[in-house]
Amino acid sequence: MIFSSWPELLVVDVEGNGTTPPDLVEVAALPIRDGRPDKTTAKAWLTRPNRPVTSFATRVHGLSNDDLADQPAWAEISGQVHAFMSTAWICAHNAHTDYRVLSAHLPNWAPAGVLDTLRLAKATFPNLSKYSLDALIKHVEPDLSQAPAPGRHRATFDAFATAQLLIAMASRYETWDQLVATAVPPGLPGAPEPEKDPTLW
């Protein structure tokens, strides 16, 4: 895989307040440059949700209503998030979820494409019993020594872990187009057009 051939790509992760549909409480966007996560240009935002964070959500990511009380509302930062992500490709684990939530919060946002490390992992490691982020970290053993604190289930950490998993799996493919064909879920931006049946004319 020639990583320098990749278009602009951001690994993203979001955390929500636990409601359905969720309000965002944290967004992280980590660029991949030359086959490495670029922490120097990464961005992360905390935001105060419109509805309170549920106790279950707090147990998952550790962010409480008190933690977020002084953070800006989404309307105050949505322009920054939109401008940073712009029309880049994005990657996420179980990308349908992150793409759906971000699209609901950024109605005019249109990424060039969406890679899904969950879909990619199922093709790359077909015999695993689980494909959760934790299961893949255990299987691939990526270098997480430089992962941001405070750890798992925070958007910055999970984006870094997902980036390392993406890079490790992508190295098994020869070209960007092969990666796209494997990792972009049907119906999401960037998915290859299905081949048309040849005619008999």
PDB file of C-alpha atoms in Angstrom:
ATOM      1  CA  MET A   1       0.000   0.000   0.000  1.00  0.00           C
ATOM      2  CA  ILE A   2       1.381   3.403  -1.000  1.00  0.00           C
ATOM      3  CA  PHE A   3      -0.030   5.609   1.737  1.00  0.00           C
ATOM      4  CA  SER A   4       1.077   8.792  -0.012  1.00  0.00           C
ATOM      5  CA  SER A   5      -1.549   8.048  -2.667  1.00  0.00           C
ATOM      6  CA  TRP A   6      -4.389   8.450  -0.163  1.00  0.00           C
ATOM      7  CA  PRO A   7      -6.704  11.444  -0.390  1.00  0.00           C
ATOM      8  CA  GLU A   8      -7.292  13.636   2.650  1.00  0.00           C
ATOM      9  CA  LEU A   9      -8.612  11.312   5.362  1.00  0.00           C
ATOM     10  CA  LEU A  10      -9.800  11.923   8.921  1.00  0.00           C
ATOM     11  CA  VAL A  11     -10.466   9.172  11.439  1.00  0.00           C
ATOM     12  CA  VAL A  12     -13.433  10.336  13.485  1.00  0.00           C
ATOM     13  CA  ASP A  13     -15.189   9.264  16.640  1.00  0.00           C
ATOM     14  CA  VAL A  14     -18.166  10.718  18.451  1.00  0.00           C
ATOM     15  CA  GLU A  15     -19.604  10.318  21.920  1.00  0.00           C
ATOM     16  CA  GLY A  16     -23.218  11.070  22.743  1.00  0.00           C
ATOM     17  CA  ASN A  17     -25.437  11.898  25.695  1.00  0.00           C
ATOM     18  CA  GLY A  18     -27.231   8.538  25.646  1.00  0.00           C
ATOM     19  CA  THR A  19     -30.582   9.706  24.294  1.00  0.00           C
ATOM     20  CA  THR A  20     -32.257   8.541  21.066  1.00  0.00           C
ATOM     21  CA  PRO A  21     -31.424  10.240  18.798  1.00  0.00           C
ATOM     22  CA  PRO A  22     -28.263  11.325  20.589  1.00  0.00           C
ATOM     23  CA  ASP A  23     -26.954  14.793  21.249  1.00  0.00           C
ATOM     24  CA  LEU A  24     -23.217  15.011  20.737  1.00  0.00           C
ATOM     25  CA  VAL A  25     -20.941  15.561  23.720  1.00  0.00           C
ATOM     26  CA  GLU A  26     -17.541  14.914  22.084  1.00  0.00           C
ATOM     27  CA  VAL A  27     -16.151  14.795  18.544  1.00  0.00           C
ATOM     28  CA  ALA A  28     -12.597  13.886  17.524  1.00  0.00           C
ATOM     29  CA  ALA A  29     -11.075  14.092  14.039  1.00  0.00           C
ATOM     30  CA  LEU A  30      -7.561  12.707  13.488  1.00  0.00           C
ATOM     31  CA  PRO A  31      -5.822  13.148  10.105  1.00  0.00           C
ATOM     32  CA  ILE A  32      -3.856  10.290   8.544  1.00  0.00           C
ATOM     33  CA  ARG A  33      -0.728  11.525   6.747  1.00  0.00           C
ATOM     34  CA  ASP A  34       1.773   9.236   5.002  1.00  0.00           C
ATOM     35  CA  GLY A  35       0.448   6.210   6.813  1.00  0.00           C
ATOM     36  CA  ARG A  36       0.560   7.698  10.322  1.00  0.00           C
ATOM     37  CA  PRO A  37      -1.943   9.391  12.621  1.00  0.00           C
ATOM     38  CA  ASP A  38      -1.071  13.086  12.778  1.00  0.00           C
ATOM     39  CA  LYS A  39      -1.779  14.196  16.331  1.00  0.00           C
ATOM     40  CA  THR A  40      -0.247  17.611  15.678  1.00  0.00           C
ATOM     41  CA  THR A  41      -3.158  18.650  13.454  1.00  0.00           C
ATOM     42  CA  ALA A  42      -5.913  16.619  15.131  1.00  0.00           C
ATOM     43  CA  LYS A  43      -8.966  18.362  16.542  1.00  0.00           C
ATOM     44  CA  ALA A  44     -11.360  17.500  19.344  1.00  0.00           C
ATOM     45  CA  TRP A  45     -14.395  19.299  20.677  1.00  0.00           C
ATOM     46  CA  LEU A  46     -16.460  18.925  23.830  1.00  0.00           C
ATOM     47  CA  THR A  47     -19.980  20.295  23.657  1.00  0.00           C
ATOM     48  CA  ARG A  48     -22.836  20.792  26.083  1.00  0.00           C
ATOM     49  CA  PRO A  49     -25.826  18.724  24.902  1.00  0.00           C
ATOM     50  CA  ASN A  50     -29.355  20.084  24.692  1.00  0.00           C
ATOM     51  CA  ARG A  51     -30.586  17.219  26.846  1.00  0.00           C
ATOM     52  CA  PRO A  52     -28.851  15.874  29.966  1.00  0.00           C
ATOM     53  CA  VAL A  53     -26.301  13.093  29.700  1.00  0.00           C
ATOM     54  CA  THR A  54     -27.817   9.825  30.885  1.00  0.00           C
ATOM     55  CA  SER A  55     -26.193   7.927  33.728  1.00  0.00           C
ATOM     56  CA  PHE A  56     -25.507   5.029  31.364  1.00  0.00           C
ATOM     57  CA  ALA A  57     -23.644   7.267  28.909  1.00  0.00           C
ATOM     58  CA  THR A  58     -21.595   8.737  31.753  1.00  0.00           C
ATOM     59  CA  ARG A  59     -20.606   5.228  32.860  1.00  0.00           C
ATOM     60  CA  VAL A  60     -19.406   4.493  29.303  1.00  0.00           C
ATOM     61  CA  HIS A  61     -17.375   7.592  28.451  1.00  0.00           C
ATOM     62  CA  GLY A  62     -16.985   9.236  31.848  1.00  0.00           C
ATOM     63  CA  LEU A  63     -18.400  12.629  30.820  1.00  0.00           C
ATOM     64  CA  SER A  64     -21.020  13.961  33.230  1.00  0.00           C
ATOM     65  CA  ASN A  65     -23.388  16.889  33.017  1.00  0.00           C
ATOM     66  CA  ASP A  66     -21.129  18.782  35.413  1.00  0.00           C
ATOM     67  CA  ASP A  67     -18.126  18.141  33.158  1.00  0.00           C
ATOM     68  CA  LEU A  68     -19.970  19.636  30.186  1.00  0.00           C
ATOM     69  CA  ALA A  69     -21.820  22.463  31.892  1.00  0.00           C
ATOM     70  CA  ASP A  70     -19.315  25.124  30.818  1.00  0.00           C
ATOM     71  CA  GLN A  71     -18.645  23.728  27.328  1.00  0.00           C
ATOM     72  CA  PRO A  72     -20.061  25.508  24.265  1.00  0.00           C
ATOM     73  CA  ALA A  73     -23.389  24.473  22.794  1.00  0.00           C
ATOM     74  CA  TRP A  74     -23.247  22.626  19.480  1.00  0.00           C
ATOM     75  CA  ALA A  75     -24.446  25.694  17.573  1.00  0.00           C
ATOM     76  CA  GLU A  76     -21.336  27.541  18.756  1.00  0.00           C
ATOM     77  CA  ILE A  77     -18.839  24.996  17.392  1.00  0.00           C
ATOM     78  CA  SER A  78     -20.639  23.286  14.513  1.00  0.00           C
ATOM     79  CA  GLY A  79     -19.086  25.688  12.001  1.00  0.00           C
ATOM     80  CA  GLN A  80     -15.588  24.805  13.229  1.00  0.00           C
ATOM     81  CA  VAL A  81     -16.279  21.080  12.977  1.00  0.00           C
ATOM     82  CA  HIS A  82     -17.780  21.442   9.519  1.00  0.00           C
ATOM     83  CA  ALA A  83     -14.873  23.545   8.278  1.00  0.00           C
ATOM     84  CA  PHE A  84     -12.257  21.129   9.627  1.00  0.00           C
ATOM     85  CA  MET A  85     -13.843  18.014   8.153  1.00  0.00           C
ATOM     86  CA  SER A  86     -14.923  19.805   4.966  1.00  0.00           C
ATOM     87  CA  THR A  87     -15.067  17.308   2.079  1.00  0.00           C
ATOM     88  CA  ALA A  88     -12.347  14.930   3.335  1.00  0.00           C
ATOM     89  CA  TRP A  89     -12.827  11.194   3.490  1.00  0.00           C
ATOM     90  CA  ILE A  90     -13.667   9.952   6.968  1.00  0.00           C
ATOM     91  CA  CYS A  91     -13.080   6.639   8.687  1.00  0.00           C
ATOM     92  CA  ALA A  92     -14.786   5.282  11.791  1.00  0.00           C
ATOM     93  CA  HIS A  93     -15.449   1.966  13.481  1.00  0.00           C
ATOM     94  CA  ASN A  94     -19.011   0.944  12.699  1.00  0.00           C
ATOM     95  CA  ALA A  95     -19.075   4.025  10.506  1.00  0.00           C
ATOM     96  CA  HIS A  96     -22.827   3.985   9.877  1.00  0.00           C
ATOM     97  CA  THR A  97     -23.336   5.248  13.424  1.00  0.00           C
ATOM     98  CA  ASP A  98     -20.780   8.065  13.373  1.00  0.00           C
ATOM     99  CA  TYR A  99     -21.790   9.150   9.872  1.00  0.00           C
ATOM    100  CA  ARG A 100     -25.494   9.197  10.762  1.00  0.00           C
ATOM    101  CA  VAL A 101     -24.977  11.202  13.955  1.00  0.00           C
ATOM    102  CA  LEU A 102     -22.580  13.682  12.338  1.00  0.00           C
ATOM    103  CA  SER A 103     -24.859  14.130   9.328  1.00  0.00           C
ATOM    104  CA  ALA A 104     -27.789  14.892  11.622  1.00  0.00           C
ATOM    105  CA  HIS A 105     -25.723  17.558  13.384  1.00  0.00           C
ATOM    106  CA  LEU A 106     -24.087  18.896  10.181  1.00  0.00           C
ATOM    107  CA  PRO A 107     -26.881  18.882   7.586  1.00  0.00           C
ATOM    108  CA  ASN A 108     -24.770  20.538   4.865  1.00  0.00           C
ATOM    109  CA  TRP A 109     -21.722  18.301   5.370  1.00  0.00           C
ATOM    110  CA  ALA A 110     -20.783  15.984   2.506  1.00  0.00           C
ATOM    111  CA  PRO A 111     -17.650  13.854   3.004  1.00  0.00           C
ATOM    112  CA  ALA A 112     -15.938  12.458  -0.078  1.00  0.00           C
ATOM    113  CA  GLY A 113     -16.323   8.963   1.293  1.00  0.00           C
ATOM    114  CA  VAL A 114     -16.680   6.845   4.424  1.00  0.00           C
ATOM    115  CA  LEU A 115     -14.377   3.966   5.366  1.00  0.00           C
ATOM    116  CA  ASP A 116     -15.582   1.521   8.004  1.00  0.00           C
ATOM    117  CA  THR A 117     -12.954  -0.385   9.992  1.00  0.00           C
ATOM    118  CA  LEU A 118     -15.638  -2.822  11.163  1.00  0.00           C
ATOM    119  CA  ARG A 119     -16.450  -3.792   7.581  1.00  0.00           C
ATOM    120  CA  LEU A 120     -12.755  -3.841   6.702  1.00  0.00           C
ATOM    121  CA  ALA A 121     -11.929  -6.081   9.667  1.00  0.00           C
ATOM    122  CA  LYS A 122     -14.578  -8.634   8.729  1.00  0.00           C
ATOM    123  CA  ALA A 123     -12.993  -8.942   5.286  1.00  0.00           C
ATOM    124  CA  THR A 124      -9.391  -8.855   6.524  1.00  0.00           C
ATOM    125  CA  PHE A 125      -9.823 -11.197   9.501  1.00  0.00           C
ATOM    126  CA  PRO A 126     -12.779 -13.411   8.516  1.00  0.00           C
ATOM    127  CA  ASN A 127     -12.373 -15.924  11.337  1.00  0.00           C
ATOM    128  CA  LEU A 128     -12.624 -13.693  14.395  1.00  0.00           C
ATOM    129  CA  SER A 129     -15.501 -14.320  16.776  1.00  0.00           C
ATOM    130  CA  LYS A 130     -15.929 -10.610  17.578  1.00  0.00           C
ATOM    131  CA  TYR A 131     -15.211  -7.382  15.728  1.00  0.00           C
ATOM    132  CA  SER A 132     -15.640  -4.792  18.443  1.00  0.00           C
ATOM    133  CA  LEU A 133     -12.951  -2.165  18.819  1.00  0.00           C
ATOM    134  CA  ASP A 134     -11.682  -3.936  21.937  1.00  0.00           C
ATOM    135  CA  ALA A 135     -11.556  -7.304  20.147  1.00  0.00           C
ATOM    136  CA  LEU A 136      -9.618  -5.836  17.236  1.00  0.00           C
ATOM    137  CA  ILE A 137      -7.176  -4.046  19.540  1.00  0.00           C
ATOM    138  CA  LYS A 138      -6.525  -7.392  21.238  1.00  0.00           C
ATOM    139  CA  HIS A 139      -6.085  -9.186  17.897  1.00  0.00           C
ATOM    140  CA  VAL A 140      -4.008  -6.618  16.000  1.00  0.00           C
ATOM    141  CA  GLU A 141      -2.091  -5.265  19.016  1.00  0.00           C
ATOM    142  CA  PRO A 142      -1.552  -1.797  17.533  1.00  0.00           C
ATOM    143  CA  ASP A 143       0.862   0.629  19.163  1.00  0.00           C
ATOM    144  CA  LEU A 144      -1.316   2.711  21.472  1.00  0.00           C
ATOM    145  CA  SER A 145       1.531   4.090  23.564  1.00  0.00           C
ATOM    146  CA  GLN A 146       0.912   7.571  22.143  1.00  0.00           C
ATOM    147  CA  ALA A 147      -2.881   7.396  22.434  1.00  0.00           C
ATOM    148  CA  PRO A 148      -4.453  10.428  24.117  1.00  0.00           C
ATOM    149  CA  ALA A 149      -5.647  10.291  27.714  1.00  0.00           C
ATOM    150  CA  PRO A 150      -7.997   9.610  29.392  1.00  0.00           C
ATOM    151  CA  GLY A 151      -8.463   6.334  27.518  1.00  0.00           C
ATOM    152  CA  ARG A 152     -10.970   3.989  25.944  1.00  0.00           C
ATOM    153  CA  HIS A 153     -14.471   5.268  25.121  1.00  0.00           C
ATOM    154  CA  ARG A 154     -13.328   8.850  24.821  1.00  0.00           C
ATOM    155  CA  ALA A 155     -13.451  10.162  21.258  1.00  0.00           C
ATOM    156  CA  THR A 156      -9.772  11.133  21.060  1.00  0.00           C
ATOM    157  CA  PHE A 157      -8.519   7.741  22.258  1.00  0.00           C
ATOM    158  CA  ASP A 158     -10.940   5.744  20.115  1.00  0.00           C
ATOM    159  CA  ALA A 159     -10.088   7.771  17.005  1.00  0.00           C
ATOM    160  CA  PHE A 160      -6.381   7.103  17.580  1.00  0.00           C
ATOM    161  CA  ALA A 161      -6.983   3.375  18.131  1.00  0.00           C
ATOM    162  CA  THR A 162      -9.169   3.188  15.026  1.00  0.00           C
ATOM    163  CA  ALA A 163      -6.504   4.994  13.013  1.00  0.00           C
ATOM    164  CA  GLN A 164      -3.869   2.477  14.055  1.00  0.00           C
ATOM    165  CA  LEU A 165      -6.174  -0.410  13.183  1.00  0.00           C
ATOM    166  CA  LEU A 166      -6.941   1.141   9.796  1.00  0.00           C
ATOM    167  CA  ILE A 167      -3.245   1.550   8.983  1.00  0.00           C
ATOM    168  CA  ALA A 168      -2.453  -2.021  10.049  1.00  0.00           C
ATOM    169  CA  MET A 169      -5.257  -3.499   7.946  1.00  0.00           C
ATOM    170  CA  ALA A 170      -4.666  -1.217   4.961  1.00  0.00           C
ATOM    171  CA  SER A 171      -1.100  -2.521   4.695  1.00  0.00           C
ATOM    172  CA  ARG A 172      -2.606  -5.832   3.539  1.00  0.00           C
ATOM    173  CA  TYR A 173      -4.114  -4.191   0.447  1.00  0.00           C
ATOM    174  CA  GLU A 174      -2.187  -3.062  -2.608  1.00  0.00           C
ATOM    175  CA  THR A 175      -4.104   0.045  -3.636  1.00  0.00           C
ATOM    176  CA  TRP A 176      -6.463   2.701  -2.312  1.00  0.00           C
ATOM    177  CA  ASP A 177      -9.152   1.464  -4.708  1.00  0.00           C
ATOM    178  CA  GLN A 178      -8.931  -2.044  -3.252  1.00  0.00           C
ATOM    179  CA  LEU A 179      -9.270  -0.607   0.225  1.00  0.00           C
ATOM    180  CA  VAL A 180     -12.300   1.450  -0.791  1.00  0.00           C
ATOM    181  CA  ALA A 181     -13.946  -1.556  -2.452  1.00  0.00           C
ATOM    182  CA  THR A 182     -13.565  -3.505   0.794  1.00  0.00           C
ATOM    183  CA  ALA A 183     -14.137  -0.877   3.461  1.00  0.00           C
ATOM    184  CA  VAL A 184     -16.921   1.436   2.229  1.00  0.00           C
ATOM    185  CA  PRO A 185     -20.385   0.152   3.167  1.00  0.00           C
ATOM    186  CA  PRO A 186     -22.968   0.154   0.369  1.00  0.00           C
ATOM    187  CA  GLY A 187     -25.079   3.291   0.381  1.00  0.00           C
ATOM    188  CA  LEU A 188     -22.494   5.481   2.087  1.00  0.00           C
ATOM    189  CA  PRO A 189     -20.460   8.161   0.293  1.00  0.00           C
ATOM    190  CA  GLY A 190     -17.555   6.788  -1.721  1.00  0.00           C
ATOM    191  CA  ALA A 191     -19.048   3.352  -2.281  1.00  0.00           C
ATOM    192  CA  PRO A 192     -18.074   1.956  -5.694  1.00  0.00           C
ATOM    193  CA  GLU A 193     -20.854   1.867  -8.255  1.00  0.00           C
ATOM    194  CA  PRO A 194     -22.154  -1.686  -8.720  1.00  0.00           C
ATOM    195  CA  GLU A 195     -21.109  -3.237 -11.992  1.00  0.00           C
ATOM    196  CA  LYS A 196     -23.870  -3.264 -14.551  1.00  0.00           C
ATOM    197  CA  ASP A 197     -24.885  -6.517 -16.156  1.00  0.00           C
ATOM    198  CA  PRO A 198     -23.441  -6.738 -19.642  1.00  0.00           C
ATOM    199  CA  THR A 199     -26.025  -6.428 -22.373  1.00  0.00           C
ATOM    200  CA  LEU A 200     -26.418  -8.788 -25.272  1.00  0.00           C
ATOM    201  CA  TRP A 201     -26.395  -6.080 -27.936  1.00  0.00           C
TER     202      TRP A 201
END
